[in-house]
Amino acid sequence: MRIYVGNLPYSVTDDELRDIFSGFGELASAEVIKDKFSGQSKGFGFVDMPNNSEADTAIKALNESDMKGRKLTVNEARPRAERPRGGGRY
């Protein structure tokens, strides 16, 4: 299951995100999303956990938990909505 983790402190690294979730079971990946130009964290990330019951437990335990003074938003990731290509200019 892919898990969305929002409202992350900007200083959090991929390894710190992995450490938070590793106590709940096996992880396939953990990534903090960064701006492609500046490299600065965008304040959210994704964690992939192959076992859905472990993922559900992690979501319930970590949603609205405190991390470095910020209340995390943790839920099952939803697919991105399709967006039209191009700027619409003629």
XYZ file of N, CA and C in Angstrom:
270
model
N 0.849 -1.182 0.000
C 0.000 0.000 0.000
C 0.892 1.242 0.000
N 0.506 2.198 -0.790
C 1.231 3.469 -0.839
C 0.574 4.413 0.158
N 1.403 5.027 1.004
C 0.923 5.891 2.081
C 1.421 7.313 1.843
N 0.503 8.269 1.949
C 0.841 9.690 1.859
C 1.141 10.193 3.269
N 2.230 10.951 3.409
C 2.592 11.555 4.688
C 2.747 13.047 4.451
N 1.816 13.825 4.996
C 1.823 15.268 4.781
C 2.169 16.045 6.029
N 2.457 17.322 5.840
C 2.818 18.264 6.890
C 4.129 17.878 7.581
N 5.043 17.297 6.782
C 6.359 16.945 7.319
C 7.180 18.203 7.573
N 7.978 18.200 8.642
C 8.939 19.297 8.805
C 9.885 19.304 7.598
N 10.292 20.473 7.151
C 11.112 20.580 5.955
C 12.500 19.970 6.137
N 12.905 19.728 7.374
C 14.231 19.175 7.632
C 14.264 17.644 7.601
N 13.116 16.989 7.483
C 13.054 15.526 7.522
C 13.680 14.922 6.266
N 14.469 13.868 6.468
C 15.127 13.171 5.359
C 14.394 11.860 5.051
N 14.762 11.246 3.922
C 14.200 9.941 3.564
C 14.469 8.922 4.671
N 15.674 8.941 5.225
C 16.026 7.984 6.275
C 15.177 8.176 7.533
N 14.925 9.417 7.914
C 14.087 9.674 9.087
C 12.654 9.195 8.841
N 12.143 9.413 7.636
C 10.803 8.945 7.288
C 10.752 7.418 7.356
N 11.783 6.777 6.830
C 11.881 5.309 6.865
C 11.902 4.813 8.315
N 12.668 5.486 9.180
C 12.764 5.085 10.589
C 11.414 5.146 11.303
N 10.617 6.167 10.997
C 9.304 6.325 11.634
C 8.401 5.135 11.314
N 8.418 4.700 10.068
C 7.512 3.638 9.630
C 8.073 2.237 9.828
N 9.366 2.077 9.982
C 9.970 0.743 10.061
C 9.504 -0.038 11.288
N 9.072 0.636 12.325
C 8.571 -0.048 13.509
C 7.235 -0.745 13.295
N 6.590 -0.475 12.162
C 5.276 -1.066 11.894
C 5.336 -2.231 10.921
N 6.495 -2.479 10.328
C 6.621 -3.599 9.409
C 7.586 -3.304 8.282
N 7.546 -4.164 7.285
C 8.457 -4.086 6.149
C 8.117 -2.896 5.250
N 9.154 -2.202 4.803
C 8.982 -1.074 3.887
C 9.601 -1.403 2.540
N 8.919 -1.038 1.475
C 9.494 -1.160 0.148
C 10.270 0.107 -0.191
N 9.749 1.272 0.249
C 10.425 2.545 0.003
C 9.858 3.624 0.909
N 10.643 4.689 1.061
C 10.212 5.877 1.804
C 10.915 7.067 1.157
N 10.134 8.046 0.722
C 10.716 9.173 -0.001
C 10.045 10.484 0.391
N 10.866 11.463 0.752
C 10.399 12.828 0.960
C 10.467 13.513 -0.404
N 9.374 14.133 -0.818
C 9.322 14.793 -2.133
C 10.021 16.144 -2.038
N 10.911 16.384 -3.006
C 11.706 17.617 -3.006
C 11.464 18.405 -4.290
N 11.643 19.717 -4.194
C 11.569 20.582 -5.359
C 12.701 20.212 -6.315
N 12.387 20.040 -7.584
C 13.406 19.560 -8.525
C 14.481 20.592 -8.824
N 14.227 21.846 -8.560
C 15.232 22.875 -8.835
C 16.066 23.208 -7.602
N 15.416 23.420 -6.460
C 16.144 23.835 -5.258
C 16.590 22.656 -4.385
N 15.928 21.502 -4.527
C 16.246 20.366 -3.669
C 15.610 20.461 -2.293
N 14.856 21.523 -2.030
C 14.181 21.733 -0.747
C 12.965 20.819 -0.638
N 12.745 20.273 0.546
C 11.574 19.433 0.788
C 10.301 20.223 0.519
N 9.295 19.526 -0.028
C 7.991 20.149 -0.238
C 7.060 19.917 0.954
N 7.539 19.207 1.982
C 6.745 19.019 3.189
C 5.822 17.811 3.153
N 6.034 16.925 2.181
C 5.260 15.688 2.152
C 6.090 14.584 1.537
N 5.622 13.357 1.710
C 6.345 12.227 1.155
C 5.445 11.017 1.014
N 6.044 9.922 0.555
C 5.307 8.676 0.357
C 6.104 7.505 0.911
N 5.369 6.566 1.482
C 5.957 5.338 2.001
C 5.206 4.180 1.355
N 5.934 3.175 0.888
C 5.316 1.974 0.327
C 5.530 0.815 1.291
N 4.420 0.215 1.720
C 4.466 -0.951 2.597
C 3.730 -2.090 1.907
N 4.420 -3.237 1.661
C 3.779 -4.342 0.939
C 2.638 -5.012 1.697
N 2.675 -5.003 3.019
C 1.646 -5.659 3.817
C 0.564 -4.641 4.185
N -0.660 -4.831 3.663
C -1.729 -3.851 3.883
C -2.153 -3.732 5.345
N -2.139 -4.819 6.095
C -2.550 -4.719 7.500
C -1.519 -3.932 8.305
N -0.226 -4.113 7.991
C 0.811 -3.317 8.657
C 0.683 -1.850 8.264
N 0.367 -1.602 7.014
C 0.197 -0.225 6.541
C -0.983 0.441 7.250
N -2.100 -0.284 7.383
C -3.266 0.271 8.088
C -2.924 0.604 9.535
N -2.166 -0.268 10.186
C -1.753 -0.028 11.572
C -0.891 1.225 11.661
N 0.044 1.379 10.723
C 0.914 2.557 10.710
C 0.107 3.836 10.494
N -0.847 3.790 9.575
C -1.688 4.969 9.307
C -2.448 5.371 10.564
N -3.087 4.408 11.212
C -3.868 4.706 12.423
C -2.989 5.252 13.543
N -1.784 4.702 13.684
C -0.898 5.122 14.766
C -0.256 6.488 14.518
N 0.061 6.790 13.264
C 0.847 7.988 12.972
C 0.031 9.192 12.519
N -1.215 8.978 12.065
C -2.028 10.118 11.644
C -2.264 11.042 12.826
N -2.017 12.317 12.623
C -2.151 13.375 13.620
C -1.156 13.249 14.763
N -0.098 12.449 14.568
C 0.964 12.395 15.579
C 1.895 13.589 15.370
N 2.667 13.906 16.403
C 3.545 15.068 16.369
C 4.941 14.670 15.910
N 5.491 15.442 14.983
C 6.874 15.255 14.556
C 7.536 16.612 14.483
N 8.467 16.861 15.388
C 9.198 18.129 15.447
C 8.248 19.322 15.457
N 7.172 19.202 16.231
C 6.237 20.311 16.385
C 5.177 20.424 15.307
N 5.123 19.465 14.391
C 4.108 19.499 13.326
C 3.232 18.261 13.428
N 1.934 18.436 13.219
C 0.982 17.339 13.274
C 0.904 16.691 11.893
N 1.319 15.423 11.799
C 1.361 14.724 10.515
C -0.032 14.359 10.010
N -0.171 14.365 8.704
C -1.352 13.841 8.024
C -0.908 12.560 7.329
N -1.455 11.434 7.749
C -1.046 10.141 7.202
C -2.292 9.398 6.739
N -2.324 9.037 5.443
C -3.458 8.277 4.911
C -3.029 7.517 3.661
N -3.938 6.685 3.179
C -3.643 5.943 1.955
C -3.554 6.925 0.796
N -2.497 6.800 0.013
C -2.303 7.701 -1.125
C -3.348 7.420 -2.189
N -3.836 8.486 -2.790
C -4.785 8.366 -3.892
C -4.054 8.696 -5.179
N -4.449 8.083 -6.283
C -3.795 8.408 -7.558
C -4.003 9.872 -7.914
N -3.008 10.449 -8.581
C -3.136 11.837 -9.020
C -4.254 11.952 -10.042
N -5.000 13.029 -9.942
C -6.055 13.285 -10.915
C -5.422 13.623 -12.253
N -6.058 13.182 -13.316
C -5.562 13.516 -14.654
C -5.697 15.016 -14.873
N -4.620 15.605 -15.348
C -4.646 17.030 -15.639
C -4.427 17.219 -17.132
N -5.116 18.171 -17.721
C -4.916 18.385 -19.157
C -3.493 18.866 -19.432
N -2.957 18.429 -20.551
C -1.610 18.833 -20.955
C -1.656 20.193 -21.626
N -0.576 20.915 -21.518
C -0.470 22.198 -22.209
C -1.086 23.337 -21.419
N -0.801 24.537 -21.848
C -1.275 25.728 -21.156
C -2.606 26.233 -21.652
N -3.124 25.654 -22.726
C -4.403 26.103 -23.240
C -4.319 27.392 -24.035
N -3.120 27.824 -24.366
C -2.974 29.067 -25.129
C -2.938 28.750 -26.614
N -3.412 29.698 -27.383
C -3.456 29.494 -28.833
C -2.413 30.284 -29.531
